[in-house]
Coordinates of C-alpha atoms in Angstrom, one line a residue:
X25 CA 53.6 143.1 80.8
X26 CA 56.7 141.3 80.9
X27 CA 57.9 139.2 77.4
X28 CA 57.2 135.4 78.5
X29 CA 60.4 133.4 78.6
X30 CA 60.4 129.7 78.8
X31 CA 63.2 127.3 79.9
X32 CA 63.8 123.8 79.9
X33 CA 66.2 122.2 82.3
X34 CA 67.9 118.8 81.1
X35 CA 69.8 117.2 83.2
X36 CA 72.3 114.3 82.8
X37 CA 74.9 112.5 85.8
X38 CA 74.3 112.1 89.3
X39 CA 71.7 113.3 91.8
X40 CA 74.0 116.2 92.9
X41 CA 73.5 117.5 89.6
X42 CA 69.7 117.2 90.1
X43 CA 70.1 119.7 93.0
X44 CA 71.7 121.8 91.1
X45 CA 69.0 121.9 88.2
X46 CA 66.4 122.3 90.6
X47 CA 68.7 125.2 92.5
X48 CA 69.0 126.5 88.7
X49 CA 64.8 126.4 88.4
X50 CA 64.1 127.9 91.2
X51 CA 66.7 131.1 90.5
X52 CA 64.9 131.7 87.1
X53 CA 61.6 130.7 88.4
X54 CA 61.9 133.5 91.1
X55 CA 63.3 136.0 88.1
X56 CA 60.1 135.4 85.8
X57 CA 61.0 133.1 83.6
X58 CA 58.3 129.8 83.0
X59 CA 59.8 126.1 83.3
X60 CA 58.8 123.6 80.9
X61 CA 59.3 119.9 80.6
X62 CA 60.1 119.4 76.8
X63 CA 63.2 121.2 75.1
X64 CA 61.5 121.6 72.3
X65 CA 58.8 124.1 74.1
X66 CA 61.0 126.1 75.7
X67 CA 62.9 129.2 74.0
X68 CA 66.5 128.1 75.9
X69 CA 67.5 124.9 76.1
X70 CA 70.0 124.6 79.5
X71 CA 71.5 121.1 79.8
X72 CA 73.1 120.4 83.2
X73 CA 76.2 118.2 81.6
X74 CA 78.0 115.6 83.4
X75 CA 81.7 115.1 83.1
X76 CA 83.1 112.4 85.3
X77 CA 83.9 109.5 82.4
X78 CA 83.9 108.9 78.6
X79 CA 80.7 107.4 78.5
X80 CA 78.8 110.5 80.5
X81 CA 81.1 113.2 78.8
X82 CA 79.7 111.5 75.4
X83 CA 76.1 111.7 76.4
X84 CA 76.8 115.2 77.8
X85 CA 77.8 116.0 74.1
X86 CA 74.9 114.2 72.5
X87 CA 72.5 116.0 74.5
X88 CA 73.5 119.2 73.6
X89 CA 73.7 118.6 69.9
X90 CA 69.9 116.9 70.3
X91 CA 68.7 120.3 71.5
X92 CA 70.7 122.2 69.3
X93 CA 69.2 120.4 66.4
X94 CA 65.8 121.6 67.7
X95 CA 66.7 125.5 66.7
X96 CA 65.6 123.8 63.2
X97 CA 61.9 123.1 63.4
X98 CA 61.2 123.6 67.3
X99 CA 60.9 126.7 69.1
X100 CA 64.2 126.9 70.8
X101 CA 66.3 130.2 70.6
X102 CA 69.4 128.8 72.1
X103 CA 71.4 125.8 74.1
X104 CA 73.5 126.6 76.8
X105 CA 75.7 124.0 78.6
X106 CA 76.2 124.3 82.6
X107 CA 77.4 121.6 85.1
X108 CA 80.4 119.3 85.3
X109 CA 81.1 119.2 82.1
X110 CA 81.3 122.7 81.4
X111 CA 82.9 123.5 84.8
X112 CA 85.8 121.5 83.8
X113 CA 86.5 122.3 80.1
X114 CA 84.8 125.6 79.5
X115 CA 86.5 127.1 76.3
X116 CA 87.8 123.8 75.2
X117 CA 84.1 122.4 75.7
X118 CA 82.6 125.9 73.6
X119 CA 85.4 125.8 71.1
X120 CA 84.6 122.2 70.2
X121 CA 81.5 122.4 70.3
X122 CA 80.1 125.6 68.2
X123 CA 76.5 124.1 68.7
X124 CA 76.4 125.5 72.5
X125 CA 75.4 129.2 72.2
X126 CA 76.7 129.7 75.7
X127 CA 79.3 127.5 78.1
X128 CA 78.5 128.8 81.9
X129 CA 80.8 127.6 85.0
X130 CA 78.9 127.4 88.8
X131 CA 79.8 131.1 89.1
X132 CA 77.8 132.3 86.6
X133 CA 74.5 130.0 88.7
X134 CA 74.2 133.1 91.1
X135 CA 73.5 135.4 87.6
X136 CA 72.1 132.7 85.4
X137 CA 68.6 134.5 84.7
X138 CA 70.9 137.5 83.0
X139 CA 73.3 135.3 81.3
X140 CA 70.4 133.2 80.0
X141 CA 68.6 136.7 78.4
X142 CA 71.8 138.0 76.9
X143 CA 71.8 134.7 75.4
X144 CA 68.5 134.8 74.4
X145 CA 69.3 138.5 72.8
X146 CA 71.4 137.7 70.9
X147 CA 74.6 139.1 72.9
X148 CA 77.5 136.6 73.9
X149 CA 78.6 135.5 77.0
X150 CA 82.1 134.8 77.9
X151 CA 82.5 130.9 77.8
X152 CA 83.7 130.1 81.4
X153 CA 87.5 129.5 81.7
X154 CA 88.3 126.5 84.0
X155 CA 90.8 126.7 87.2
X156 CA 91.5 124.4 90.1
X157 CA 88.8 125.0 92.5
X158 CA 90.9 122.9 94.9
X159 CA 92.7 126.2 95.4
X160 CA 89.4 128.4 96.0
X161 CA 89.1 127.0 99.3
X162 CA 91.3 127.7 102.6
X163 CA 94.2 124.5 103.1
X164 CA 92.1 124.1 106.4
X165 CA 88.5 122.4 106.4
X166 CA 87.9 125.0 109.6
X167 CA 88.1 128.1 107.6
X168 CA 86.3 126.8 104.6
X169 CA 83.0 128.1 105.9
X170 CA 83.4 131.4 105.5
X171 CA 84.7 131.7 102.3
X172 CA 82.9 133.3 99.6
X173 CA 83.0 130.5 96.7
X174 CA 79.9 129.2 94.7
X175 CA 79.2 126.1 95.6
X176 CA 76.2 124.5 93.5
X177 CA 73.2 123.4 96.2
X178 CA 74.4 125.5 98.8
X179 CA 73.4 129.0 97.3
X180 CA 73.3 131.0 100.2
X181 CA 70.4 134.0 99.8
X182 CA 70.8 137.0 101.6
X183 CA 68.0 137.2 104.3
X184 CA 65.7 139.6 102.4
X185 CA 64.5 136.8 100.4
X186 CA 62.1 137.3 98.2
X187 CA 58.8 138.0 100.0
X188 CA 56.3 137.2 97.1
X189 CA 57.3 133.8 95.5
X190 CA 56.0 132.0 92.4
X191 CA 53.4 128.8 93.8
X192 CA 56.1 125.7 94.4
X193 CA 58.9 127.7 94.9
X194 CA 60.4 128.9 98.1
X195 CA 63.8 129.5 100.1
X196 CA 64.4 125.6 100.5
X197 CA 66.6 126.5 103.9
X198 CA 65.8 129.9 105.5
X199 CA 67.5 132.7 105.2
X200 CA 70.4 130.8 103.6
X201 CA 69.0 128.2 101.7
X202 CA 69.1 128.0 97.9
X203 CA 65.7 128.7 96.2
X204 CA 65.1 126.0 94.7
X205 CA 61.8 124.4 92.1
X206 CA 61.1 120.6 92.0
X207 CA 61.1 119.8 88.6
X208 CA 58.8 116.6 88.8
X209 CA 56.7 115.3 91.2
X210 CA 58.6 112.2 92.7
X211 CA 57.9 111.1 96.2
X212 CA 61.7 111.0 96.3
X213 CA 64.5 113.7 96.6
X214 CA 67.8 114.2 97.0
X215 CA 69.4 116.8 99.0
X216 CA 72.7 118.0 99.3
X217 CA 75.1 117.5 102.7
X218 CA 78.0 118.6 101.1
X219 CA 80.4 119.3 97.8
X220 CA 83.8 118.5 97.0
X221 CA 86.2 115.9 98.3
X222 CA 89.3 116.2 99.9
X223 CA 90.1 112.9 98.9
X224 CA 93.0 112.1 96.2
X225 CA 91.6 108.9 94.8
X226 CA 94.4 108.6 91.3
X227 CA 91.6 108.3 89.3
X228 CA 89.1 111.0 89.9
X229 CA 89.2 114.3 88.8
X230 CA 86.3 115.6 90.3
X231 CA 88.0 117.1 93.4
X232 CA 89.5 119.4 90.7
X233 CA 86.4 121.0 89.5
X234 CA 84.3 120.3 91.9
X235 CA 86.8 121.5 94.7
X236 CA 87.3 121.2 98.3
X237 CA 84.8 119.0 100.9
X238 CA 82.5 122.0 102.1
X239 CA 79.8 120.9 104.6
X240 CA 76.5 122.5 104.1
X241 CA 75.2 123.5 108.8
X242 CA 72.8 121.2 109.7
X243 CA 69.7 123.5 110.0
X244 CA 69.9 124.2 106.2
X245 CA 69.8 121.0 105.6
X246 CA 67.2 120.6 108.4
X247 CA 64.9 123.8 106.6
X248 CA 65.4 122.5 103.4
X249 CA 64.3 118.9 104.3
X250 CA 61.2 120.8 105.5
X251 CA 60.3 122.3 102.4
X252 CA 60.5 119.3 100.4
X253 CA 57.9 117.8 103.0
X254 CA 55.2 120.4 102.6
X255 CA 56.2 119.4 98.7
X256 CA 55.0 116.3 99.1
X257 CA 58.0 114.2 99.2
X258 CA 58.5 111.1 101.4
X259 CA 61.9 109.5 101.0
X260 CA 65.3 112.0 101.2
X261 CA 68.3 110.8 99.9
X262 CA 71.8 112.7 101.4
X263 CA 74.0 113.3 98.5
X264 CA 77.3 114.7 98.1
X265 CA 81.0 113.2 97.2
X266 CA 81.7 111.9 100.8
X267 CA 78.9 111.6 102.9
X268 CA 81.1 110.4 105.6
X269 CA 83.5 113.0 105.9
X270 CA 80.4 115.4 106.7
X271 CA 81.2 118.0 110.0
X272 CA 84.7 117.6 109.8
X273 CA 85.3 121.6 108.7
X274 CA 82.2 122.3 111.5
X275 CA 84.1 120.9 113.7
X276 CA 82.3 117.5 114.4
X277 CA 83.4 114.5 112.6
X278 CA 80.1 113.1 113.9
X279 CA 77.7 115.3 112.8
X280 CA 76.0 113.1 110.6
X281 CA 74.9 110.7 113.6
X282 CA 73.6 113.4 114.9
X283 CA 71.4 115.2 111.9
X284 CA 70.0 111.8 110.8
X285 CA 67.3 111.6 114.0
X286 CA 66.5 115.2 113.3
X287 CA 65.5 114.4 109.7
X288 CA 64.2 111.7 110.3
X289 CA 61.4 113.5 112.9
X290 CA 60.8 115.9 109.9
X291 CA 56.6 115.8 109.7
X292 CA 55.7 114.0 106.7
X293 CA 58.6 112.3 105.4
X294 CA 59.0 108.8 105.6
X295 CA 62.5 107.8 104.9
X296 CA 65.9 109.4 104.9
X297 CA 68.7 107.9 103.0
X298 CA 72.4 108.2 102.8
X299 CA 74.7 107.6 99.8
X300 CA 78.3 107.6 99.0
X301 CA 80.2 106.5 102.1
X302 CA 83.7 105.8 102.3
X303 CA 85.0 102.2 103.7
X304 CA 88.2 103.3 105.2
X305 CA 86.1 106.2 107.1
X306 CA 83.0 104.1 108.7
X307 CA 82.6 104.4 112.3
X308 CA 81.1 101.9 114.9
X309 CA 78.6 105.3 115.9
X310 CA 77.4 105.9 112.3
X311 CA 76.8 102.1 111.2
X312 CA 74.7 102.4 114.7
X313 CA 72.7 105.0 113.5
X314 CA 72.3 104.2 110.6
X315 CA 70.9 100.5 111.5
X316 CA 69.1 101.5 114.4
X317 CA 67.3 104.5 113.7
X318 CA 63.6 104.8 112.5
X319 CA 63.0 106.1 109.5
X320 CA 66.9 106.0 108.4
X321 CA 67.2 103.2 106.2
X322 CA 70.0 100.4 107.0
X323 CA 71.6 101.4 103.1
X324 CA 75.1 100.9 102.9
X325 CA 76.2 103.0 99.1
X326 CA 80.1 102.2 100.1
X327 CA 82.9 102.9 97.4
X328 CA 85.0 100.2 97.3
X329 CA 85.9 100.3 94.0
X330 CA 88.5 97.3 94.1
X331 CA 89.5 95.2 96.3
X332 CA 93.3 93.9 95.9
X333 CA 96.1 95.6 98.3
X334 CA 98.0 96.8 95.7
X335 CA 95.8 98.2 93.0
X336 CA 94.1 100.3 96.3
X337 CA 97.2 101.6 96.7
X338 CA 97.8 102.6 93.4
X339 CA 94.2 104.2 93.3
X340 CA 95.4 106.0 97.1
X341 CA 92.6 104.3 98.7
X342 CA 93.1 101.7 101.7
X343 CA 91.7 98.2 102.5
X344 CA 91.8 94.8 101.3
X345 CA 89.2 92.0 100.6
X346 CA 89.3 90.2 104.1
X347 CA 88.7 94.0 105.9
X348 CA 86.1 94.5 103.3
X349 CA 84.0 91.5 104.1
X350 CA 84.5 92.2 108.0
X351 CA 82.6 95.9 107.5
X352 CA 79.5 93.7 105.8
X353 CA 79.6 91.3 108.3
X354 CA 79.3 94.4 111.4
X355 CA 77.0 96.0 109.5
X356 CA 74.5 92.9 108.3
X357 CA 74.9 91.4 112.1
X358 CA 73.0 94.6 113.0
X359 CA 70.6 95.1 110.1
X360 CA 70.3 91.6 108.3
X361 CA 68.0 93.1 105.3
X362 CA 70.4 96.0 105.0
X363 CA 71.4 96.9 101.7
X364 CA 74.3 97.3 100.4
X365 CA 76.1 98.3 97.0
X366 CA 79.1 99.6 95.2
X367 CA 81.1 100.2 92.2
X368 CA 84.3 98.9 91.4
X369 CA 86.9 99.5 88.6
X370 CA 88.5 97.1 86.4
X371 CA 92.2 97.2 84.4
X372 CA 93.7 99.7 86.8
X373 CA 97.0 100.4 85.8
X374 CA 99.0 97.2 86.8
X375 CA 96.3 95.2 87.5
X376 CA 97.7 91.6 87.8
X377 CA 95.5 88.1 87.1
X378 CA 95.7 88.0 90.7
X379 CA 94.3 91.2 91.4
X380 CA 91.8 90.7 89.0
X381 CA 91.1 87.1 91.0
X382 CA 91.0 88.4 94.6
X383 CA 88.3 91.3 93.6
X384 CA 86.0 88.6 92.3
X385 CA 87.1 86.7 95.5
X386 CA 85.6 89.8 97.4
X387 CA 82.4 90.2 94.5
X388 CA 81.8 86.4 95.3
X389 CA 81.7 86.7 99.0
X390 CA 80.1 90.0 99.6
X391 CA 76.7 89.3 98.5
X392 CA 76.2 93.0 96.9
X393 CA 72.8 93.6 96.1
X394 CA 73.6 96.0 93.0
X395 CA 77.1 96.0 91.5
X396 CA 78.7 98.8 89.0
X397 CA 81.6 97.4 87.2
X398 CA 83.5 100.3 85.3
X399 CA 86.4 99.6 82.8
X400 CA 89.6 102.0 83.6
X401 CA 90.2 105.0 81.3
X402 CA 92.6 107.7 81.7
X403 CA 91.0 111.0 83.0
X404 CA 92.5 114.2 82.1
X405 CA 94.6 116.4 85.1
X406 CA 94.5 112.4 87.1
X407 CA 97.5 111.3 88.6
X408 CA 97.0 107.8 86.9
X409 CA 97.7 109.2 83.4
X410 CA 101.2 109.0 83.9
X411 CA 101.1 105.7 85.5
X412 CA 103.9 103.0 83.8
X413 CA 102.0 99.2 83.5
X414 CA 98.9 100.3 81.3
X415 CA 97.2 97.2 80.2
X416 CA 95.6 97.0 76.8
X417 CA 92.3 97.8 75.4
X418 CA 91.5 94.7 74.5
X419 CA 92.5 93.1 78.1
X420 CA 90.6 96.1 79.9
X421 CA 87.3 94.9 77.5
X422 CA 87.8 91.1 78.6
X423 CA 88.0 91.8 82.0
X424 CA 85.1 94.3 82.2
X425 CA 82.7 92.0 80.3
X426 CA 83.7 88.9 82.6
X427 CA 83.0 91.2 85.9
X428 CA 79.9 92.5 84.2
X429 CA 78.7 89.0 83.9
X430 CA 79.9 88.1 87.2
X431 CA 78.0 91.0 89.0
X432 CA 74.8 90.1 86.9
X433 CA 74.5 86.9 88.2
X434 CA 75.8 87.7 92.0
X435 CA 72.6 90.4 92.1
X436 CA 69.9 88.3 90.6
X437 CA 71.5 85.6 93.4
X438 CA 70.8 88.0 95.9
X439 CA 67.8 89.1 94.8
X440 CA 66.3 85.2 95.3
X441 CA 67.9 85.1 98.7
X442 CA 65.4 87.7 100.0
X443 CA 62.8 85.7 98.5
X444 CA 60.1 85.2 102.0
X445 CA 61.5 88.4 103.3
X446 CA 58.5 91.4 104.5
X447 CA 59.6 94.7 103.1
X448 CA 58.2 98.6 103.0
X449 CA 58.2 99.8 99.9
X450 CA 57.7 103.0 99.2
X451 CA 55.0 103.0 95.6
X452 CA 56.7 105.5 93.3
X453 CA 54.3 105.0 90.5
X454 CA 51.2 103.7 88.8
X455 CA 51.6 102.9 85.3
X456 CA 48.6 101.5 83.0
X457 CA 50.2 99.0 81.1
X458 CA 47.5 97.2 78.8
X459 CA 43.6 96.9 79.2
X460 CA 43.8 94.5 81.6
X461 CA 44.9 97.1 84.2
X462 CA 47.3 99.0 85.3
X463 CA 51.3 98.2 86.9
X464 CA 53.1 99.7 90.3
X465 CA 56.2 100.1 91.2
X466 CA 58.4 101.4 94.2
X467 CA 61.2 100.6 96.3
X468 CA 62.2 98.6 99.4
X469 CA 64.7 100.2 102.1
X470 CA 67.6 98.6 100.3
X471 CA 67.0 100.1 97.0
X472 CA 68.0 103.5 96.2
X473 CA 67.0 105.4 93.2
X474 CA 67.6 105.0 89.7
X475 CA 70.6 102.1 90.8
X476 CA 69.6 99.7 92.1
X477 CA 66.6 98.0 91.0
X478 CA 62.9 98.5 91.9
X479 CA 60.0 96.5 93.4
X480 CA 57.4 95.3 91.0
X481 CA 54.0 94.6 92.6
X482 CA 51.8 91.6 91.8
X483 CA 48.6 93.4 92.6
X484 CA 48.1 97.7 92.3
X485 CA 44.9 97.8 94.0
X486 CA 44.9 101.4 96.2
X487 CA 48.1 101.7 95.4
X488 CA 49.1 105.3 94.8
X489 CA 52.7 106.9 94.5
X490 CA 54.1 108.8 97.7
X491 CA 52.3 105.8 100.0
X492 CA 54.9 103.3 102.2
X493 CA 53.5 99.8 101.8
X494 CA 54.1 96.3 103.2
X495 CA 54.6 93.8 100.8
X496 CA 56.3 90.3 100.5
X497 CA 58.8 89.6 97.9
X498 CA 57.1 86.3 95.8
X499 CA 59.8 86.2 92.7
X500 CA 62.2 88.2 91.2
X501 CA 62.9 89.8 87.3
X502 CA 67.1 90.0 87.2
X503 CA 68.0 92.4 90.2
X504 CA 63.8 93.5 90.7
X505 CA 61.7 92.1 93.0
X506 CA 58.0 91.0 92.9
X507 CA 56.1 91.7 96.1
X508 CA 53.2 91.2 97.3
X509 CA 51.2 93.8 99.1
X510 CA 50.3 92.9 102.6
X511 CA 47.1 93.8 104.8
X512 CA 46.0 96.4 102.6
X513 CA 43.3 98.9 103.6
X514 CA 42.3 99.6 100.1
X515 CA 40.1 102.7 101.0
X516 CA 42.4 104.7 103.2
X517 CA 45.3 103.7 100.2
X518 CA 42.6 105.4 97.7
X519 CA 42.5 108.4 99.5

């Protein structure tokens, strides 16, 4: 009988990087080994590091050296760092940090279960040495498909796929899906559209390490959507770096109009999301879809990220305030409840008071319903390191803690302007919260996951997660609504 091995998957950053952990599960799920919840029950610890600021880079850090310090009194063998993080430092990342027994890039994903057990044996595994993965990818988005690159969430199985598969674990797209293990049981998932971005945004570096905009085809996104029904799941979200850009190395820039209906008929779920969309690439035919179409929600995740002329040119992006508001005003005279949110940095290099003025302009106007306000900090291998007009820590602070307040106050205005309004929320959980019963929770259409606030309701009666109800918004807490639920039929919610 085979030695049990247990595994824990932690997992910091984005939801891409929860696609990956799950496409990570489901590989050593489908090699024997058992998946546990808690670190400290599992005899490898992998944490799925994030790498795209200071602050996520520092949390990265702090969760490996929290499992590492469970080696001590814990069961745990062994930590080993994958994701982001370790994608784009590798050695640099192992060398400084001699608490990682092992630092794997995404090529070692399709081999994890033996890297993992030479780990586990004591052997050592070469720490993964970064490169450009701009440069893995044809120049041309129409050759990109058949390039043999890994590409994290689009593992593509060989059709022989394992006949005999643990319970809860299957190939999530056909023959060339990625097998892939949901590691909770959320109503809600994320699935991935695409990887990489062939944008040059001054700022990022995750085109660098993340590489080239790759499009998963439609029908594996199609099969894997599928599977996650028969899981149980009601709401998908669309993730990738650039949602809109999706088709374009297929060879149809409008793809995405077109998949949406098809998921959206999907038996069993409920709602289909997208996130990330770039302003300068909205079209008329995707805000139509998206606005019009049942079951897609009218959610607008758009990356402004300023909005004065001439920092967006410094940052290589395109637009202005006044274009800016004209996009809302489309898409809202379409979809009035549609919701909408960003991010935004602050104390870009040459950032002027008047700059800094005409975003807040924009902020003021815009009526965002969640807001991330990020102070600038030079990345590594970004073209804004070597920009001249740095401004100073201390301006950078004042500046983020004035749009911080700023964006507080805008959202909990917004939240009180919906006020009267009739929403579906989708219940995401039922929590007991003192002996006078128990508290439930969800989210409306204009809500997405772990961002942008959630719906708190005045009454859980029959109220069960994974069920769509109809509430009425009575009050709000900050950015979180308090609903009502409406024309409840109490026995079919119980069962």
């Amino acid at each position: 009988m085979p030695e049990r091995r247990t595994v824990a998957l932690v997992t910091l950053g984005c939801a891409r990087n929860e696609v990956d952990s799950e496409e990570l599960a489901g590989r050593l799920a489908a090699d024997g080994w058992e998946l546990v919840e808690d670190a400290a029950d599992a005899d490898v610890a992998v944490v799925n590091t994030c790498g795209f600021v200071e602050a996520a880079k520092k949390d990265s850090v702090d969760a490996l050296l929290e499992a590492n310090d469970l080696k001590d009194h814990g069961k745990t063998q062994a930590v080993v760092a994958v994701g982001c993080m370790a994608e784009r430092y590798g050695k640099e990342l192992a060398e400084a940090l001699p608490e990682a027994d092992g630092v794997l890039g995404f090529d070692d994903y399709a081999d994890i279960s033996n890297r993992l057990q030479t780990i586990l044996n004591g052997g050592s595994v070469e720490a993964h040495t970064p490169r450009d993965r701009r440069k893995l990818l044809p120049i041309s988005p129409a050759e990109r498909q058949s390039a043999d690159v890994a590409l994290p969430g689009h593992a593509q199985e060989p059709a022989e796929a394992p006949a005999d598969l643990p319970t809860g674990l299957a190939p999530a797209s056909g023959p060339r899906a990625p097998l892939r293990r949901r590691l909770d049981k959320s109503p809600v998932a994320s699935v991935k559209l695409a990887s990489g971005c062939d944008r040059r945004c001054s700022f990022c570096a995750i085109p660098s390490f993340r590489g080239s905009f790759i499009s998963r085809r439609p029908s594996d996104v199609l099969g894997e959507t599928r599977w996650l029904a028969e899981q149980g799941v009601k709401e998908v979200m669309l993730v990738s770096e650039n949602n809109t850009s999706y088709g374009k190395d297929l060879g149809d820039i409008r793809l995405l109009e077109s998949l949406l209906p098809e998921l959206a008929a999907v038996d069993g779920i409920e709602r289909v999301r997208v996130s990330y969309l770039q302003p300068a690439e909205m079209r008329p035919g995707l805000i139509d879809v998206l606005t019009s179409t049942p079951k897609v929600v009218p959610y607008f995740d758009l990356s402004f990220q300023h909005s004065a002329p001439d920092v967006l040119r410094a940052m290589r992006r395109f637009g202005d305030t006044d274009r800016f508001l004209e996009l809302l005003d489309t898409i809202r005279s379409k979809a009035p409840q549609a919701g909408v949110r960003s991010n935004f940095i602050v104390g870009f290099p040459g950032e002027k008071e008047s700059d800094f003025a005409e975003l807040e302009r924009f902020l003021t106007h815009a009526r965002l319903d969640a807001i991330g306000i990020f102070g600038y900090s030079d990345e590594d291998g970004t073209e804004a390191v070597g920009y001249d007009h740095k401004l100073d820590e201390d301006t950078i602070a004042e500046r983020l803690a004035h749009m911080q307040r700023l964006a507080e106050e805008l959202t909990s205005q917004r939240a009180e302007e919906r006020i009267g309004e009739t929403l579906e929320v989708l219940v995401e959980s039922v929590e007991t919260v003192d002996e006078d019963g128990d508290g439930a929770y969800g989210r409306a259409a204009h809500q997405a996951p772990e961002t942008d606030g959630q719906v708190v309701f005045t009454d859980s009666t029959g109220l069960v997660p994974g069920r769509i109800v109809t509430a009425k918004v009575v009050g709000t807490l900050g950015v979180d609504l308090v609903a009502e639920p409406l024309g409840m039929d109490l026995e079919e919610a119980a069962g």
